[in-house]
Amino acid sequence: MPYGPTPETSAAPAPAAAPRIPPPPRATRGARGARNLSTLRHASPALLAYAAVRLLGAGVFALWARNERRDVWHLLAESWDCDWYLKIADQGYADTLGTQIDANNLAFFPLHPLLIRAGSVLVPEPRGAVGLAIAVTCSFLAAWGIFAVGDHLYGRKAGVLLAALWGSLPVALVQWMGYTESLFTALTAWSLYAVLTGRWIWAGTLAALAGLTRPTGVALAAAVSLTALLALWRRGRGRRVAVRVLAGAVLAPLGWLSYVVWVGFRLGRWDGYFAVQKLWRNDWDGGVGTLRTVLDLLSVERPQLFLMMVTATLLGSVALFVLSAADRQPLPLLLFTGLLLLIVLGSKGVYFPRSRFLLPAFPLLLPLATALARARTHVTVTVLLTAALTSAAFGGHMLLAWNGPP
């Protein structure tokens, strides 16, 4: 059952005596191409707005890095986690657990390095080019999917603003680095859109691919599967529709589960993946560690700017989730963002990447997007410009002043 208004639910019922109209002929390739072009044209304001805010951020970062004589290419394509994925693409995964902290590459999920390896056949040099190209391309696919969700629920203007806000987040520069956030967000956005429009097999397939991209793919898988099962339980359905809904529910967790099982077989122990996560200190403690870190930061006289930004992002995300629930967002969106927040806040792992981990939680921005869609034009422009400039400043600070990974 699609979420939100659809032609089937909004149109008046046909008279009982109306003659049966035969189904339209299957669309030709030309008709499908025209429809796809029309869909892209409809989304073009969102893509242009997203490109504008990200080009501003990238330009500020490039000028800042040049002024400090730093290598822009290395920072965007080969630094920190980018290097982990490049090495996995080149050399494969470890086959032993080991005991060294933060050293086992089995903590990194396989879809991004697999795409890098496939793309390297076409673009063998320079190192990191494929990973960066994947990230930038997927960032636009993500912005398109984010627009589609906003447009479906609240209209075109809200969709455009939602995509622009996503591109203006404090750590949005990561979207144009050789990281997995853009790929994961693209799969998440289109999977959630598929749920909202009743395309269950697409929803499950994309959720499965997201589960092969990041550990937090389990949040999307759970959101899709639980929504599908609840839809089956609540409403009677025809057999064909029920099979498709059930297929989506089954497909969604297969990506995440398959990688976790594969790591277990590779290491010769059923809890192999979770043992790897322990070496990366990513145990789940229900948020005790996060709360302790926040309180420690607030008690420091001069805390580091980047960590304060992360703290503000976490607190703001919780507030936006409350607003999203009050606005009665569709269940799949609330399930995904709620579970993602639970995972990110409940981990006692390293604190500084938490803002980046929440980049895929774009539905949290819907209350802001809808409010801006109703605001006066000068208010909307002022807020977006301020957000874009702040994002550009924090992007440069993140890679050039903060002494650690984003």
PDB file of C-alpha atoms in Angstrom, residues 5-272:
ATOM      1  CA  PRO A   5      -1.839  10.464  -1.760  1.00  0.00           C
ATOM      2  CA  THR A   6      -1.947   8.433  -4.950  1.00  0.00           C
ATOM      3  CA  PRO A   7      -4.148   8.655  -8.035  1.00  0.00           C
ATOM      4  CA  GLU A   8      -5.949   5.509  -6.914  1.00  0.00           C
ATOM      5  CA  THR A   9      -6.828   6.893  -3.479  1.00  0.00           C
ATOM      6  CA  SER A  10      -7.574  10.488  -4.459  1.00  0.00           C
ATOM      7  CA  ALA A  11      -9.758   9.941  -7.541  1.00  0.00           C
ATOM      8  CA  ALA A  12     -13.499   9.478  -7.251  1.00  0.00           C
ATOM      9  CA  PRO A  13     -14.705   5.872  -7.735  1.00  0.00           C
ATOM     10  CA  ALA A  14     -15.987   4.972 -11.188  1.00  0.00           C
ATOM     11  CA  PRO A  15     -19.723   4.387 -11.605  1.00  0.00           C
ATOM     12  CA  ALA A  16     -20.786   0.777 -11.233  1.00  0.00           C
ATOM     13  CA  ALA A  17     -22.095   0.585 -14.777  1.00  0.00           C
ATOM     14  CA  ALA A  18     -18.993   1.991 -16.408  1.00  0.00           C
ATOM     15  CA  PRO A  19     -17.574  -0.264 -19.113  1.00  0.00           C
ATOM     16  CA  ARG A  20     -14.316  -2.031 -18.426  1.00  0.00           C
ATOM     17  CA  ILE A  21     -11.402  -0.157 -19.949  1.00  0.00           C
ATOM     18  CA  PRO A  22      -8.618  -2.399 -21.238  1.00  0.00           C
ATOM     19  CA  PRO A  23      -5.146  -1.814 -19.807  1.00  0.00           C
ATOM     20  CA  PRO A  24      -2.928   0.530 -21.792  1.00  0.00           C
ATOM     21  CA  PRO A  25      -0.311  -1.051 -24.044  1.00  0.00           C
ATOM     22  CA  ARG A  26       3.164  -1.569 -22.632  1.00  0.00           C
ATOM     23  CA  ALA A  27       5.241   1.582 -22.880  1.00  0.00           C
ATOM     24  CA  THR A  28       7.670   1.690 -25.739  1.00  0.00           C
ATOM     25  CA  ARG A  29      11.338   2.425 -25.234  1.00  0.00           C
ATOM     26  CA  GLY A  30      10.808   5.933 -26.569  1.00  0.00           C
ATOM     27  CA  ALA A  31       7.894   6.554 -24.192  1.00  0.00           C
ATOM     28  CA  ARG A  32       9.903   5.307 -21.242  1.00  0.00           C
ATOM     29  CA  GLY A  33      12.782   7.570 -22.232  1.00  0.00           C
ATOM     30  CA  ALA A  34      10.469  10.577 -22.503  1.00  0.00           C
ATOM     31  CA  ARG A  35       8.983   9.778 -19.088  1.00  0.00           C
ATOM     32  CA  ASN A  36      12.450   9.479 -17.533  1.00  0.00           C
ATOM     33  CA  LEU A  37      13.485  12.784 -19.112  1.00  0.00           C
ATOM     34  CA  SER A  38      10.348  14.427 -17.728  1.00  0.00           C
ATOM     35  CA  THR A  39      11.087  13.038 -14.261  1.00  0.00           C
ATOM     36  CA  LEU A  40      14.645  14.365 -14.427  1.00  0.00           C
ATOM     37  CA  ARG A  41      13.385  17.763 -15.579  1.00  0.00           C
ATOM     38  CA  HIS A  42      10.966  17.822 -12.657  1.00  0.00           C
ATOM     39  CA  ALA A  43      13.867  17.154 -10.251  1.00  0.00           C
ATOM     40  CA  SER A  44      16.290  19.559 -11.944  1.00  0.00           C
ATOM     41  CA  PRO A  45      15.754  22.494  -9.525  1.00  0.00           C
ATOM     42  CA  ALA A  46      16.701  20.227  -6.624  1.00  0.00           C
ATOM     43  CA  LEU A  47      19.792  18.937  -8.410  1.00  0.00           C
ATOM     44  CA  LEU A  48      20.858  22.469  -9.351  1.00  0.00           C
ATOM     45  CA  ALA A  49      20.325  23.712  -5.787  1.00  0.00           C
ATOM     46  CA  TYR A  50      22.301  20.781  -4.438  1.00  0.00           C
ATOM     47  CA  ALA A  51      25.108  21.372  -6.938  1.00  0.00           C
ATOM     48  CA  ALA A  52      25.255  25.057  -6.003  1.00  0.00           C
ATOM     49  CA  VAL A  53      25.692  24.492  -2.268  1.00  0.00           C
ATOM     50  CA  ARG A  54      28.228  21.707  -2.775  1.00  0.00           C
ATOM     51  CA  LEU A  55      30.268  23.687  -5.318  1.00  0.00           C
ATOM     52  CA  LEU A  56      30.387  26.535  -2.811  1.00  0.00           C
ATOM     53  CA  GLY A  57      31.657  24.149  -0.128  1.00  0.00           C
ATOM     54  CA  ALA A  58      34.177  22.520  -2.451  1.00  0.00           C
ATOM     55  CA  GLY A  59      35.418  25.905  -3.658  1.00  0.00           C
ATOM     56  CA  VAL A  60      35.958  27.230  -0.136  1.00  0.00           C
ATOM     57  CA  PHE A  61      37.761  24.040   0.816  1.00  0.00           C
ATOM     58  CA  ALA A  62      40.014  24.125  -2.260  1.00  0.00           C
ATOM     59  CA  LEU A  63      41.036  27.752  -1.660  1.00  0.00           C
ATOM     60  CA  TRP A  64      41.650  27.063   2.022  1.00  0.00           C
ATOM     61  CA  ALA A  65      43.719  23.969   1.265  1.00  0.00           C
ATOM     62  CA  ARG A  66      45.737  25.805  -1.377  1.00  0.00           C
ATOM     63  CA  ASN A  67      46.458  28.592   1.075  1.00  0.00           C
ATOM     64  CA  GLU A  68      47.799  26.008   3.532  1.00  0.00           C
ATOM     65  CA  ARG A  69      49.687  24.135   0.791  1.00  0.00           C
ATOM     66  CA  ARG A  70      47.679  20.965   1.344  1.00  0.00           C
ATOM     67  CA  ASP A  71      46.943  18.365  -1.342  1.00  0.00           C
ATOM     68  CA  VAL A  72      43.252  18.670  -2.198  1.00  0.00           C
ATOM     69  CA  TRP A  73      43.193  15.440  -4.213  1.00  0.00           C
ATOM     70  CA  HIS A  74      44.741  13.387  -1.434  1.00  0.00           C
ATOM     71  CA  LEU A  75      42.361  14.766   1.185  1.00  0.00           C
ATOM     72  CA  LEU A  76      39.242  14.093  -0.903  1.00  0.00           C
ATOM     73  CA  ALA A  77      40.177  10.816  -2.588  1.00  0.00           C
ATOM     74  CA  GLU A  78      42.859   9.025  -0.566  1.00  0.00           C
ATOM     75  CA  SER A  79      42.737  10.079   3.081  1.00  0.00           C
ATOM     76  CA  TRP A  80      41.409   8.208   6.120  1.00  0.00           C
ATOM     77  CA  ASP A  81      38.578   5.799   5.225  1.00  0.00           C
ATOM     78  CA  CYS A  82      39.139   6.442   1.500  1.00  0.00           C
ATOM     79  CA  ASP A  83      42.470   4.659   1.887  1.00  0.00           C
ATOM     80  CA  TRP A  84      40.851   1.697   3.660  1.00  0.00           C
ATOM     81  CA  TYR A  85      38.424   1.168   0.783  1.00  0.00           C
ATOM     82  CA  LEU A  86      41.160   1.551  -1.839  1.00  0.00           C
ATOM     83  CA  LYS A  87      43.314  -1.035  -0.104  1.00  0.00           C
ATOM     84  CA  ILE A  88      40.392  -3.470   0.159  1.00  0.00           C
ATOM     85  CA  ALA A  89      39.729  -2.990  -3.563  1.00  0.00           C
ATOM     86  CA  ASP A  90      43.421  -3.652  -4.318  1.00  0.00           C
ATOM     87  CA  GLN A  91      44.278  -6.388  -1.816  1.00  0.00           C
ATOM     88  CA  GLY A  92      41.025  -7.866  -0.490  1.00  0.00           C
ATOM     89  CA  TYR A  93      39.987  -8.585   3.074  1.00  0.00           C
ATOM     90  CA  ALA A  94      41.907  -9.939   6.055  1.00  0.00           C
ATOM     91  CA  ASP A  95      41.413 -13.636   6.796  1.00  0.00           C
ATOM     92  CA  THR A  96      42.304 -13.539  10.505  1.00  0.00           C
ATOM     93  CA  LEU A  97      40.899 -11.585  13.431  1.00  0.00           C
ATOM     94  CA  GLY A  98      44.154 -10.478  15.083  1.00  0.00           C
ATOM     95  CA  THR A  99      44.340  -8.417  18.238  1.00  0.00           C
ATOM     96  CA  GLN A 100      45.365  -4.967  16.992  1.00  0.00           C
ATOM     97  CA  ILE A 101      42.919  -2.136  17.696  1.00  0.00           C
ATOM     98  CA  ASP A 102      41.398  -0.299  14.693  1.00  0.00           C
ATOM     99  CA  ALA A 103      43.272  -2.452  12.205  1.00  0.00           C
ATOM    100  CA  ASN A 104      41.005  -5.180  10.802  1.00  0.00           C
ATOM    101  CA  ASN A 105      39.514  -4.172   7.443  1.00  0.00           C
ATOM    102  CA  LEU A 106      36.582  -6.590   7.809  1.00  0.00           C
ATOM    103  CA  ALA A 107      34.829  -3.745   9.634  1.00  0.00           C
ATOM    104  CA  PHE A 108      34.309  -2.086   6.221  1.00  0.00           C
ATOM    105  CA  PHE A 109      31.413  -3.385   4.128  1.00  0.00           C
ATOM    106  CA  PRO A 110      32.096  -4.609   0.577  1.00  0.00           C
ATOM    107  CA  LEU A 111      29.872  -2.821  -1.969  1.00  0.00           C
ATOM    108  CA  HIS A 112      31.962   0.369  -2.268  1.00  0.00           C
ATOM    109  CA  PRO A 113      35.324  -1.421  -2.711  1.00  0.00           C
ATOM    110  CA  LEU A 114      33.683  -3.815  -5.191  1.00  0.00           C
ATOM    111  CA  LEU A 115      32.517  -0.838  -7.255  1.00  0.00           C
ATOM    112  CA  ILE A 116      36.005   0.671  -7.030  1.00  0.00           C
ATOM    113  CA  ARG A 117      37.572  -2.561  -8.250  1.00  0.00           C
ATOM    114  CA  ALA A 118      35.105  -2.787 -11.142  1.00  0.00           C
ATOM    115  CA  GLY A 119      35.638   0.853 -12.089  1.00  0.00           C
ATOM    116  CA  SER A 120      39.414   0.569 -11.879  1.00  0.00           C
ATOM    117  CA  VAL A 121      39.331  -1.585 -14.990  1.00  0.00           C
ATOM    118  CA  LEU A 122      38.231   1.506 -16.905  1.00  0.00           C
ATOM    119  CA  VAL A 123      40.130   4.142 -14.874  1.00  0.00           C
ATOM    120  CA  PRO A 124      43.319   2.554 -13.504  1.00  0.00           C
ATOM    121  CA  GLU A 125      44.936   5.878 -12.527  1.00  0.00           C
ATOM    122  CA  PRO A 126      45.153   8.038 -10.527  1.00  0.00           C
ATOM    123  CA  ARG A 127      44.594   6.203  -7.292  1.00  0.00           C
ATOM    124  CA  GLY A 128      41.300   7.148  -5.739  1.00  0.00           C
ATOM    125  CA  ALA A 129      39.722   8.552  -8.906  1.00  0.00           C
ATOM    126  CA  VAL A 130      37.095   5.830  -9.110  1.00  0.00           C
ATOM    127  CA  GLY A 131      36.139   6.064  -5.448  1.00  0.00           C
ATOM    128  CA  LEU A 132      35.739   9.828  -5.691  1.00  0.00           C
ATOM    129  CA  ALA A 133      33.762   9.566  -8.939  1.00  0.00           C
ATOM    130  CA  ILE A 134      31.418   7.036  -7.323  1.00  0.00           C
ATOM    131  CA  ALA A 135      30.845   9.347  -4.362  1.00  0.00           C
ATOM    132  CA  VAL A 136      30.125  12.447  -6.446  1.00  0.00           C
ATOM    133  CA  THR A 137      27.825  10.577  -8.840  1.00  0.00           C
ATOM    134  CA  CYS A 138      25.952   8.926  -5.986  1.00  0.00           C
ATOM    135  CA  SER A 139      25.608  12.275  -4.207  1.00  0.00           C
ATOM    136  CA  PHE A 140      23.470  13.516  -7.108  1.00  0.00           C
ATOM    137  CA  LEU A 141      21.496  10.274  -7.158  1.00  0.00           C
ATOM    138  CA  ALA A 142      20.986  10.744  -3.426  1.00  0.00           C
ATOM    139  CA  ALA A 143      19.853  14.352  -3.866  1.00  0.00           C
ATOM    140  CA  TRP A 144      17.419  13.173  -6.567  1.00  0.00           C
ATOM    141  CA  GLY A 145      16.015  10.458  -4.287  1.00  0.00           C
ATOM    142  CA  ILE A 146      15.765  12.880  -1.357  1.00  0.00           C
ATOM    143  CA  PHE A 147      13.862  15.313  -3.596  1.00  0.00           C
ATOM    144  CA  ALA A 148      11.575  12.483  -4.717  1.00  0.00           C
ATOM    145  CA  VAL A 149      10.646  11.665  -1.116  1.00  0.00           C
ATOM    146  CA  GLY A 150      10.016  15.312  -0.206  1.00  0.00           C
ATOM    147  CA  ASP A 151       8.102  15.974  -3.427  1.00  0.00           C
ATOM    148  CA  HIS A 152       5.920  12.887  -2.936  1.00  0.00           C
ATOM    149  CA  LEU A 153       4.989  13.814   0.634  1.00  0.00           C
ATOM    150  CA  TYR A 154       4.880  17.630   0.672  1.00  0.00           C
ATOM    151  CA  GLY A 155       5.278  18.950  -2.872  1.00  0.00           C
ATOM    152  CA  ARG A 156       8.002  20.076  -5.227  1.00  0.00           C
ATOM    153  CA  LYS A 157       9.179  23.114  -3.276  1.00  0.00           C
ATOM    154  CA  ALA A 158       9.666  21.097  -0.099  1.00  0.00           C
ATOM    155  CA  GLY A 159      11.545  18.467  -2.091  1.00  0.00           C
ATOM    156  CA  VAL A 160      13.926  21.057  -3.555  1.00  0.00           C
ATOM    157  CA  LEU A 161      14.573  22.557  -0.126  1.00  0.00           C
ATOM    158  CA  LEU A 162      15.099  19.104   1.397  1.00  0.00           C
ATOM    159  CA  ALA A 163      17.827  18.294  -1.141  1.00  0.00           C
ATOM    160  CA  ALA A 164      19.460  21.708  -0.630  1.00  0.00           C
ATOM    161  CA  LEU A 165      19.430  21.295   3.156  1.00  0.00           C
ATOM    162  CA  TRP A 166      21.006  17.856   2.880  1.00  0.00           C
ATOM    163  CA  GLY A 167      23.816  19.370   0.824  1.00  0.00           C
ATOM    164  CA  SER A 168      24.261  22.106   3.456  1.00  0.00           C
ATOM    165  CA  LEU A 169      24.824  19.907   6.510  1.00  0.00           C
ATOM    166  CA  PRO A 170      27.951  20.706   8.559  1.00  0.00           C
ATOM    167  CA  VAL A 171      29.915  17.672   7.316  1.00  0.00           C
ATOM    168  CA  ALA A 172      28.423  17.629   3.807  1.00  0.00           C
ATOM    169  CA  LEU A 173      31.912  17.821   2.280  1.00  0.00           C
ATOM    170  CA  VAL A 174      32.084  14.072   2.983  1.00  0.00           C
ATOM    171  CA  GLN A 175      29.482  13.635   0.235  1.00  0.00           C
ATOM    172  CA  TRP A 176      32.225  14.544  -2.253  1.00  0.00           C
ATOM    173  CA  MET A 177      34.940  12.398  -0.684  1.00  0.00           C
ATOM    174  CA  GLY A 178      35.781   8.766  -1.421  1.00  0.00           C
ATOM    175  CA  TYR A 179      33.537   7.655   1.450  1.00  0.00           C
ATOM    176  CA  THR A 180      30.361   5.534   1.445  1.00  0.00           C
ATOM    177  CA  GLU A 181      27.897   8.130   2.740  1.00  0.00           C
ATOM    178  CA  SER A 182      26.714   9.247  -0.707  1.00  0.00           C
ATOM    179  CA  LEU A 183      26.267   5.691  -1.971  1.00  0.00           C
ATOM    180  CA  PHE A 184      24.453   4.660   1.186  1.00  0.00           C
ATOM    181  CA  THR A 185      22.196   7.733   1.163  1.00  0.00           C
ATOM    182  CA  ALA A 186      21.296   7.204  -2.505  1.00  0.00           C
ATOM    183  CA  LEU A 187      20.263   3.598  -1.833  1.00  0.00           C
ATOM    184  CA  THR A 188      18.394   4.654   1.307  1.00  0.00           C
ATOM    185  CA  ALA A 189      16.491   7.509  -0.330  1.00  0.00           C
ATOM    186  CA  TRP A 190      15.313   5.462  -3.295  1.00  0.00           C
ATOM    187  CA  SER A 191      14.472   2.474  -1.095  1.00  0.00           C
ATOM    188  CA  LEU A 192      12.297   4.648   1.143  1.00  0.00           C
ATOM    189  CA  TYR A 193      10.708   6.255  -1.920  1.00  0.00           C
ATOM    190  CA  ALA A 194       9.935   2.775  -3.237  1.00  0.00           C
ATOM    191  CA  VAL A 195       8.207   1.920   0.048  1.00  0.00           C
ATOM    192  CA  LEU A 196       6.189   5.143  -0.029  1.00  0.00           C
ATOM    193  CA  THR A 197       5.006   4.379  -3.574  1.00  0.00           C
ATOM    194  CA  GLY A 198       4.354   0.674  -3.034  1.00  0.00           C
ATOM    195  CA  ARG A 199       7.286  -0.699  -5.057  1.00  0.00           C
ATOM    196  CA  TRP A 200       8.195  -3.375  -2.527  1.00  0.00           C
ATOM    197  CA  ILE A 201      10.655  -5.484  -4.502  1.00  0.00           C
ATOM    198  CA  TRP A 202      12.625  -2.379  -5.437  1.00  0.00           C
ATOM    199  CA  ALA A 203      12.525  -1.281  -1.814  1.00  0.00           C
ATOM    200  CA  GLY A 204      13.862  -4.612  -0.579  1.00  0.00           C
ATOM    201  CA  THR A 205      16.546  -4.853  -3.268  1.00  0.00           C
ATOM    202  CA  LEU A 206      17.892  -1.360  -2.611  1.00  0.00           C
ATOM    203  CA  ALA A 207      17.808  -1.968   1.145  1.00  0.00           C
ATOM    204  CA  ALA A 208      19.809  -5.164   0.611  1.00  0.00           C
ATOM    205  CA  LEU A 209      22.430  -3.210  -1.352  1.00  0.00           C
ATOM    206  CA  ALA A 210      22.528  -0.585   1.405  1.00  0.00           C
ATOM    207  CA  GLY A 211      23.156  -3.428   3.853  1.00  0.00           C
ATOM    208  CA  LEU A 212      26.256  -4.292   1.821  1.00  0.00           C
ATOM    209  CA  THR A 213      27.452  -0.679   2.045  1.00  0.00           C
ATOM    210  CA  ARG A 214      27.456   0.323   5.712  1.00  0.00           C
ATOM    211  CA  PRO A 215      26.799  -1.378   9.080  1.00  0.00           C
ATOM    212  CA  THR A 216      23.885   1.001   9.634  1.00  0.00           C
ATOM    213  CA  GLY A 217      22.200  -0.633   6.651  1.00  0.00           C
ATOM    214  CA  VAL A 218      20.511  -2.802   9.276  1.00  0.00           C
ATOM    215  CA  ALA A 219      18.375   0.237  10.211  1.00  0.00           C
ATOM    216  CA  LEU A 220      17.051   0.583   6.667  1.00  0.00           C
ATOM    217  CA  ALA A 221      16.530  -3.177   6.352  1.00  0.00           C
ATOM    218  CA  ALA A 222      14.501  -3.232   9.554  1.00  0.00           C
ATOM    219  CA  ALA A 223      12.448  -0.209   8.470  1.00  0.00           C
ATOM    220  CA  VAL A 224      11.553  -1.776   5.114  1.00  0.00           C
ATOM    221  CA  SER A 225      10.845  -5.246   6.496  1.00  0.00           C
ATOM    222  CA  LEU A 226       8.788  -4.068   9.468  1.00  0.00           C
ATOM    223  CA  THR A 227       6.736  -1.683   7.306  1.00  0.00           C
ATOM    224  CA  ALA A 228       6.061  -4.436   4.782  1.00  0.00           C
ATOM    225  CA  LEU A 229       5.022  -6.979   7.404  1.00  0.00           C
ATOM    226  CA  LEU A 230       2.812  -4.423   9.137  1.00  0.00           C
ATOM    227  CA  ALA A 231       1.162  -3.574   5.811  1.00  0.00           C
ATOM    228  CA  LEU A 232       0.407  -7.263   5.239  1.00  0.00           C
ATOM    229  CA  TRP A 233      -1.032  -7.642   8.725  1.00  0.00           C
ATOM    230  CA  ARG A 234      -3.215  -4.536   8.612  1.00  0.00           C
ATOM    231  CA  ARG A 235      -4.876  -4.951   5.235  1.00  0.00           C
ATOM    232  CA  GLY A 236      -6.180  -7.799   3.172  1.00  0.00           C
ATOM    233  CA  ARG A 237      -4.398  -7.999  -0.169  1.00  0.00           C
ATOM    234  CA  GLY A 238      -4.599  -9.873  -3.367  1.00  0.00           C
ATOM    235  CA  ARG A 239      -2.282 -12.834  -3.589  1.00  0.00           C
ATOM    236  CA  ARG A 240      -0.001 -11.246  -6.191  1.00  0.00           C
ATOM    237  CA  VAL A 241       0.414  -8.005  -4.218  1.00  0.00           C
ATOM    238  CA  ALA A 242       0.988  -9.906  -0.961  1.00  0.00           C
ATOM    239  CA  VAL A 243       3.771 -11.938  -2.567  1.00  0.00           C
ATOM    240  CA  ARG A 244       5.544  -8.776  -3.713  1.00  0.00           C
ATOM    241  CA  VAL A 245       5.233  -7.146  -0.293  1.00  0.00           C
ATOM    242  CA  LEU A 246       6.546 -10.289   1.397  1.00  0.00           C
ATOM    243  CA  ALA A 247       9.393 -10.501  -1.130  1.00  0.00           C
ATOM    244  CA  GLY A 248      10.424  -6.948  -0.262  1.00  0.00           C
ATOM    245  CA  ALA A 249      10.387  -7.800   3.441  1.00  0.00           C
ATOM    246  CA  VAL A 250      12.586 -10.853   2.880  1.00  0.00           C
ATOM    247  CA  LEU A 251      15.010  -9.152   0.503  1.00  0.00           C
ATOM    248  CA  ALA A 252      15.707  -6.094   2.670  1.00  0.00           C
ATOM    249  CA  PRO A 253      17.973  -7.677   5.343  1.00  0.00           C
ATOM    250  CA  LEU A 254      19.794 -10.092   3.018  1.00  0.00           C
ATOM    251  CA  GLY A 255      22.696  -7.752   2.220  1.00  0.00           C
ATOM    252  CA  TRP A 256      23.609  -6.988   5.831  1.00  0.00           C
ATOM    253  CA  LEU A 257      23.043 -10.578   6.962  1.00  0.00           C
ATOM    254  CA  SER A 258      25.045 -12.089   4.110  1.00  0.00           C
ATOM    255  CA  TYR A 259      28.122  -9.995   4.921  1.00  0.00           C
ATOM    256  CA  VAL A 260      27.908 -10.724   8.652  1.00  0.00           C
ATOM    257  CA  VAL A 261      27.584 -14.459   7.930  1.00  0.00           C
ATOM    258  CA  TRP A 262      30.431 -14.334   5.399  1.00  0.00           C
ATOM    259  CA  VAL A 263      32.761 -12.685   7.935  1.00  0.00           C
ATOM    260  CA  GLY A 264      31.840 -15.400  10.433  1.00  0.00           C
ATOM    261  CA  PHE A 265      32.791 -18.133   7.956  1.00  0.00           C
ATOM    262  CA  ARG A 266      35.987 -16.321   6.970  1.00  0.00           C
ATOM    263  CA  LEU A 267      37.146 -16.046  10.576  1.00  0.00           C
ATOM    264  CA  GLY A 268      35.867 -19.475  11.598  1.00  0.00           C
ATOM    265  CA  ARG A 269      33.563 -18.213  14.361  1.00  0.00           C
ATOM    266  CA  TRP A 270      29.882 -17.365  14.342  1.00  0.00           C
ATOM    267  CA  ASP A 271      30.438 -13.966  16.000  1.00  0.00           C
ATOM    268  CA  GLY A 272      33.337 -13.008  13.749  1.00  0.00           C
TER     269      GLY A 272
END
